[in-house]
XYZ file of C-alpha atoms in Angstrom:
406
model
C 66.220 -3.242 -1.191
C 64.923 -3.944 2.306
C 63.706 -1.914 5.257
C 61.036 0.707 5.652
C 60.508 2.810 2.506
C 59.712 5.821 4.681
C 63.020 5.587 6.558
C 65.052 8.690 6.139
C 61.997 10.663 5.087
C 62.387 9.450 1.518
C 58.834 10.534 0.716
C 59.157 13.880 2.497
C 56.419 12.958 5.023
C 56.521 14.739 8.364
C 55.269 12.329 11.083
C 55.301 15.121 13.666
C 52.107 16.422 12.035
C 50.261 13.288 13.123
C 50.089 14.552 16.706
C 46.616 13.928 18.202
C 46.664 17.305 19.899
C 47.515 20.609 18.342
C 47.381 23.284 21.002
C 46.870 26.059 18.473
C 44.005 24.385 16.607
C 42.377 22.186 19.265
C 39.053 23.663 20.419
C 37.848 20.733 22.536
C 39.003 22.217 25.853
C 37.664 25.748 25.514
C 34.390 25.138 27.414
C 33.496 26.288 30.928
C 32.663 24.046 33.875
C 29.445 25.732 34.971
C 28.791 23.111 37.646
C 31.800 24.385 39.614
C 29.826 27.561 40.313
C 27.083 25.632 42.099
C 23.442 25.050 41.235
C 21.586 21.977 39.977
C 23.823 19.077 38.971
C 23.114 15.801 37.169
C 22.854 13.551 40.212
C 20.567 15.921 42.084
C 18.313 16.501 39.059
C 17.755 12.760 38.606
C 17.692 11.974 42.342
C 20.269 9.274 41.716
C 20.945 8.947 45.421
C 17.405 7.543 45.811
C 17.317 5.480 42.617
C 20.747 3.868 42.946
C 20.192 3.015 46.598
C 16.758 1.461 46.068
C 18.101 -2.060 45.429
C 17.615 -3.817 48.757
C 18.437 -7.505 48.458
C 16.180 -9.608 50.669
C 18.729 -12.419 50.527
C 21.401 -10.100 51.925
C 19.087 -8.949 54.722
C 18.601 -12.604 55.644
C 22.369 -13.127 55.741
C 22.632 -15.102 52.482
C 23.463 -12.605 49.732
C 22.547 -13.979 46.272
C 24.258 -12.237 43.382
C 21.439 -12.487 40.788
C 18.805 -10.937 43.032
C 20.338 -7.569 42.172
C 19.643 -8.137 38.459
C 16.088 -9.224 39.259
C 15.405 -6.037 41.245
C 17.004 -3.628 38.754
C 15.118 -5.175 35.811
C 11.756 -4.887 37.533
C 12.479 -1.347 38.699
C 13.301 -0.455 35.085
C 9.957 -1.970 34.023
C 8.119 0.164 36.546
C 9.891 3.352 35.430
C 8.922 2.668 31.840
C 5.348 1.892 32.907
C 5.312 5.321 34.526
C 6.399 6.950 31.262
C 3.771 5.012 29.285
C 1.067 6.202 31.696
C 2.389 9.757 31.370
C 2.058 9.619 27.566
C -1.273 7.788 27.666
C -2.831 10.261 30.112
C -1.771 13.187 27.916
C -3.399 11.569 24.870
C -6.593 10.904 26.813
C -6.711 14.561 27.889
C -6.447 15.693 24.249
C -9.358 13.435 23.338
C -11.441 14.303 26.406
C -11.084 18.059 25.933
C -12.165 17.806 22.313
C -8.811 18.990 21.002
C -8.794 16.242 18.375
C -11.362 18.369 16.542
C -8.378 20.542 15.690
C -6.581 18.063 13.459
C -3.195 19.658 14.101
C -3.325 17.894 17.451
C -3.632 14.481 15.783
C 0.054 14.499 14.886
C 0.844 14.986 18.577
C -1.452 12.069 19.478
C 0.135 9.779 16.882
C 3.668 10.757 17.976
C 2.928 9.938 21.619
C 1.234 6.662 20.768
C 4.260 5.754 18.645
C 6.480 6.567 21.633
C 4.440 4.154 23.758
C 4.983 1.486 21.097
C 8.733 2.083 21.145
C 8.821 1.736 24.938
C 6.802 -1.484 24.779
C 9.226 -2.874 22.188
C 12.031 -2.187 24.636
C 10.119 -3.902 27.447
C 9.488 -6.964 25.291
C 13.216 -7.208 24.557
C 14.130 -6.625 28.205
C 13.114 -10.207 29.017
C 16.294 -11.327 27.241
C 18.264 -9.766 30.113
C 16.343 -11.765 32.707
C 16.897 -14.852 30.547
C 20.613 -14.638 31.351
C 19.631 -15.888 34.805
C 19.033 -19.640 35.046
C 16.135 -21.274 36.847
C 18.524 -22.453 39.548
C 19.895 -18.917 39.969
C 16.336 -17.690 40.535
C 15.520 -20.584 42.845
C 18.380 -19.496 45.119
C 16.503 -16.355 46.207
C 12.880 -16.949 45.123
C 11.633 -17.908 48.573
C 12.763 -14.539 49.923
C 10.257 -12.758 47.619
C 7.001 -14.278 48.892
C 4.280 -13.010 49.013
C 5.418 -10.292 46.572
C 4.216 -10.888 42.991
C 4.274 -9.142 39.628
C 0.473 -9.244 39.691
C 0.694 -6.577 42.380
C 2.124 -4.060 39.906
C -0.278 -1.133 40.352
C 0.986 0.672 37.256
C 0.443 -2.297 34.936
C -3.147 -2.682 36.164
C -3.695 1.062 35.675
C -2.295 0.742 32.158
C -4.724 -2.072 31.354
C -7.669 -0.054 32.697
C -6.773 3.198 30.966
C -6.276 1.529 27.590
C -9.612 -0.245 27.964
C -9.258 -3.896 29.000
C -12.913 -4.834 29.748
C -13.494 -5.652 33.407
C -15.970 -8.351 32.415
C -13.308 -10.200 30.408
C -10.544 -10.178 33.004
C -9.358 -13.568 34.192
C -10.131 -13.848 37.963
C -7.092 -14.015 40.206
C -7.557 -16.961 42.559
C -11.314 -16.739 41.910
C -11.365 -13.136 43.148
C -11.648 -9.752 41.457
C -8.213 -8.411 40.577
C -8.814 -5.268 42.671
C -9.133 -7.385 45.844
C -5.359 -7.846 45.762
C -4.824 -4.135 46.416
C -5.584 -2.022 49.464
C -6.043 1.573 50.520
C -4.929 4.307 48.121
C -3.883 1.831 45.431
C -7.348 0.293 45.383
C -8.882 3.773 45.124
C -6.658 4.603 42.160
C -7.705 1.403 40.378
C -11.393 2.092 40.997
C -10.954 5.655 39.721
C -9.229 4.405 36.553
C -12.143 2.043 35.898
C -14.597 4.945 36.071
C -12.667 7.286 33.778
C -13.109 7.267 29.977
C -10.736 4.690 28.522
C -8.631 5.193 25.414
C -10.929 2.705 23.677
C -14.030 4.756 24.533
C -12.389 8.016 23.471
C -11.215 6.559 20.159
C -14.682 5.111 19.647
C -16.314 8.551 20.019
C -13.714 10.029 17.652
C -14.350 7.345 15.002
C -18.096 7.974 15.202
C -17.412 11.502 13.900
C -15.669 10.235 10.741
C -16.630 12.608 7.918
C -18.526 10.863 5.128
C -20.686 8.588 7.280
C -23.645 10.969 7.308
C -26.627 9.447 5.423
C -27.579 12.912 4.203
C -24.025 13.502 2.958
C -21.661 11.109 1.195
C -23.330 8.129 2.939
C -20.328 5.826 2.691
C -22.047 2.933 4.463
C -25.175 2.981 2.309
C -23.158 3.146 -0.921
C -20.766 0.465 0.309
C -23.615 -1.940 1.103
C -25.155 -1.431 -2.346
C -21.788 -2.019 -4.055
C -21.024 -5.133 -2.026
C -24.401 -6.783 -2.681
C -24.293 -5.920 -6.392
C -20.753 -7.233 -6.884
C -21.425 -10.387 -4.872
C -24.322 -11.200 -7.210
C -22.146 -10.536 -10.245
C -19.371 -12.760 -8.881
C -21.888 -15.498 -8.126
C -23.350 -15.308 -11.643
C -19.895 -15.541 -13.217
C -19.003 -18.637 -11.213
C -22.336 -20.325 -11.869
C -21.816 -19.802 -15.593
C -18.713 -21.998 -15.498
C -18.865 -25.653 -16.473
C -19.443 -28.109 -13.679
C -16.155 -29.033 -12.023
C -14.497 -29.441 -8.676
C -12.956 -25.983 -9.107
C -16.431 -24.474 -9.609
C -17.691 -26.108 -6.411
C -14.728 -24.744 -4.485
C -15.270 -21.249 -5.883
C -18.973 -21.341 -5.016
C -18.230 -22.510 -1.467
C -15.624 -19.773 -0.992
C -17.933 -17.137 -2.442
C -20.767 -18.263 -0.172
C -18.513 -17.879 2.895
C -17.479 -14.401 1.790
C -21.121 -13.463 1.192
C -22.176 -14.595 4.683
C -19.372 -12.590 6.295
C -20.098 -9.413 4.353
C -23.883 -9.589 4.753
C -23.440 -9.919 8.534
C -21.294 -6.770 8.434
C -24.402 -4.798 7.496
C -26.513 -6.398 10.238
C -26.475 -3.952 13.140
C -28.358 -6.349 15.441
C -25.688 -9.005 14.857
C -23.025 -6.436 15.759
C -24.844 -5.517 18.980
C -25.086 -9.213 19.884
C -21.338 -9.689 19.367
C -20.739 -6.525 21.380
C -22.737 -7.917 24.307
C -20.639 -11.101 24.218
C -17.391 -9.156 24.245
C -16.421 -10.353 20.763
C -16.541 -6.787 19.463
C -15.500 -3.658 21.330
C -16.379 -0.691 19.106
C -19.870 0.660 18.493
C -21.425 -0.041 15.104
C -20.936 3.566 13.975
C -17.292 3.574 15.116
C -16.685 0.360 13.169
C -18.063 2.081 10.066
C -15.698 4.998 10.627
C -12.686 2.727 11.089
C -13.488 0.828 7.895
C -13.928 4.070 5.956
C -10.523 5.331 7.158
C -9.057 1.956 6.210
C -10.459 2.114 2.660
C -9.621 5.786 2.000
C -6.363 5.992 3.945
C -4.575 7.615 0.977
C -6.747 10.725 1.323
C -4.835 13.556 3.099
C -7.374 13.945 5.886
C -7.367 10.220 6.657
C -3.613 9.598 6.554
C -2.881 10.570 10.166
C -6.031 8.817 11.492
C -4.899 5.666 9.694
C -1.501 5.966 11.394
C -3.281 6.230 14.740
C -5.312 3.068 14.078
C -2.083 1.297 13.127
C -0.394 2.490 16.342
C -3.303 1.196 18.429
C -2.907 -2.247 16.862
C 0.857 -2.072 17.452
C 0.234 -1.447 21.154
C -2.128 -4.431 21.356
C 0.438 -6.627 19.592
C 3.271 -5.509 21.856
C 1.204 -5.948 25.021
C 0.391 -9.479 23.852
C 4.073 -10.159 23.125
C 4.978 -8.831 26.564
C 2.466 -11.171 28.201
C 3.691 -14.097 26.113
C 7.355 -13.450 26.945
C 6.395 -13.175 30.601
C 4.571 -16.519 30.438
C 7.544 -18.200 28.769
C 9.999 -16.783 31.280
C 7.863 -17.856 34.251
C 7.417 -21.346 32.785
C 11.167 -21.653 32.313
C 11.959 -20.351 35.791
C 9.382 -22.135 37.987
C 7.727 -24.733 35.748
C 4.248 -25.521 37.094
C 4.866 -24.305 40.642
C 2.548 -21.757 42.268
C 3.493 -18.095 41.969
C 5.097 -16.239 44.875
C 1.844 -14.303 45.321
C -0.213 -17.489 45.581
C -1.572 -17.770 42.024
C -1.283 -20.909 39.901
C 1.719 -19.228 38.279
C 2.276 -20.306 34.695
C -1.291 -21.616 34.320
C -2.805 -18.283 35.350
C -0.473 -16.210 33.164
C -1.108 -18.437 30.140
C -4.843 -17.722 30.423
C -4.179 -13.975 29.983
C -2.539 -14.418 26.573
C -5.722 -14.285 24.506
C -7.969 -11.908 22.574
C -9.924 -11.132 25.730
C -7.048 -8.817 26.719
C -6.786 -7.303 23.227
C -8.455 -3.904 23.421
C -8.566 -2.944 19.741
C -9.447 -6.371 18.390
C -12.013 -4.820 16.010
C -9.225 -3.011 14.160
C -7.486 -6.323 13.515
C -10.727 -7.787 12.204
C -11.158 -5.034 9.611
C -9.091 -7.168 7.248
C -11.933 -9.705 7.310
C -14.034 -7.225 5.332
C -11.525 -6.367 2.613
C -13.050 -6.248 -0.861
C -11.615 -5.525 -4.328
C -10.828 -1.832 -4.780
C -13.482 -1.354 -7.461
C -16.161 -2.347 -4.904
C -15.268 0.685 -2.756
C -17.617 3.644 -3.423
C -16.127 6.362 -5.607
C -15.979 9.755 -3.952
C -17.978 12.618 -5.352
C -16.163 15.962 -5.848
C -17.604 17.431 -2.631
C -16.367 14.729 -0.245
C -13.098 14.422 -2.176
C -12.407 18.141 -1.736
C -13.478 17.950 1.914
C -10.941 15.205 2.647
C -8.218 17.447 1.263
C -8.992 20.104 3.886
C -7.905 19.688 7.498
C -10.163 20.919 10.285
C -8.452 23.380 12.615
C -9.178 26.136 15.088
C -7.437 29.361 16.098
C -4.767 29.497 18.813
C -7.332 30.280 21.516
C -8.549 26.700 21.150
C -5.403 25.389 22.826
C -5.113 25.357 26.605
C -1.915 26.391 28.369
C -1.767 22.889 29.865
C -1.139 21.364 26.468
C 0.619 24.089 24.524
C 3.704 21.937 23.950
């Protein structure tokens, strides 16, 4: 037998029921068009007339319209819009810290959520370079001369972001042997100076870490107990290795143990920490470093779980900022090689010098892993501190201001 088995409705299947629209049952068209009655509409709310008409091609103004300049402008405008959102989130977090609202630990979840949002935006910005990479060096060369003396270094928002997070002014790479602020004028320069004088996220986090419960010598005294445990266990480890028969393995173990001992003993040397702080090799105060390490070791405790997430988010932001700088360096190298930048800098050479730990704000948090020890070296909590870390600190509703009631 040949032909379609459904021909003649052999299987009693009614194809008329397959209609995509059933007027009796379809509810998709029962809404009301409220916009037809007037009022605020999408385009007006977003000011799309301004945004979508803000792409002014310099090549077109000069009578030589270059197609890819449009992509270049839109991409950088998108960067600046996202920078604005990052600053919006960052400023709100700084206000929570500055006003002491982190003492109410219910606000910490809000802080962590906003810092995570910043991380997500930075991830997007890192990936956004792949769009610019669709443009070849020759495509860019076609309109590059029209851009001078404009330069990405002149991005006010990126410099504000660096300042508000806490990039140390003393560690900034000079721009053409001049202070970075000299490249800005008027109101922009005032904004940069103001941002340098305000408490940075680093400073605010530092003050918060210094309040870590359990550091008090008259209380749990984490640091004192930790030092005793470390020194005792180092001596035990050393004795065990020395008891082994002479061998190359024993020599290696002794050398490794000696290195570990030197690192850990220096951890308890406050003067050494202050010296490293003066050189810019450490950023947090000695007490804040203690607090960070305590949170790191006891992160499973309920009261330390959200603080640990915050420390992780801060490292994520540092990582993503470094990735952004690196991707920028690679893109510039690919586009212009070793030529000078449009703003007059050395271009690739200058940008490459900014991809280093000197621009990492929370470098101390990364270095916490240097001081990891076996779990049994970590001081055991007494019942009092253990119970305390199960109880969140909070205040009544009057503690919240109307400015941050969201």
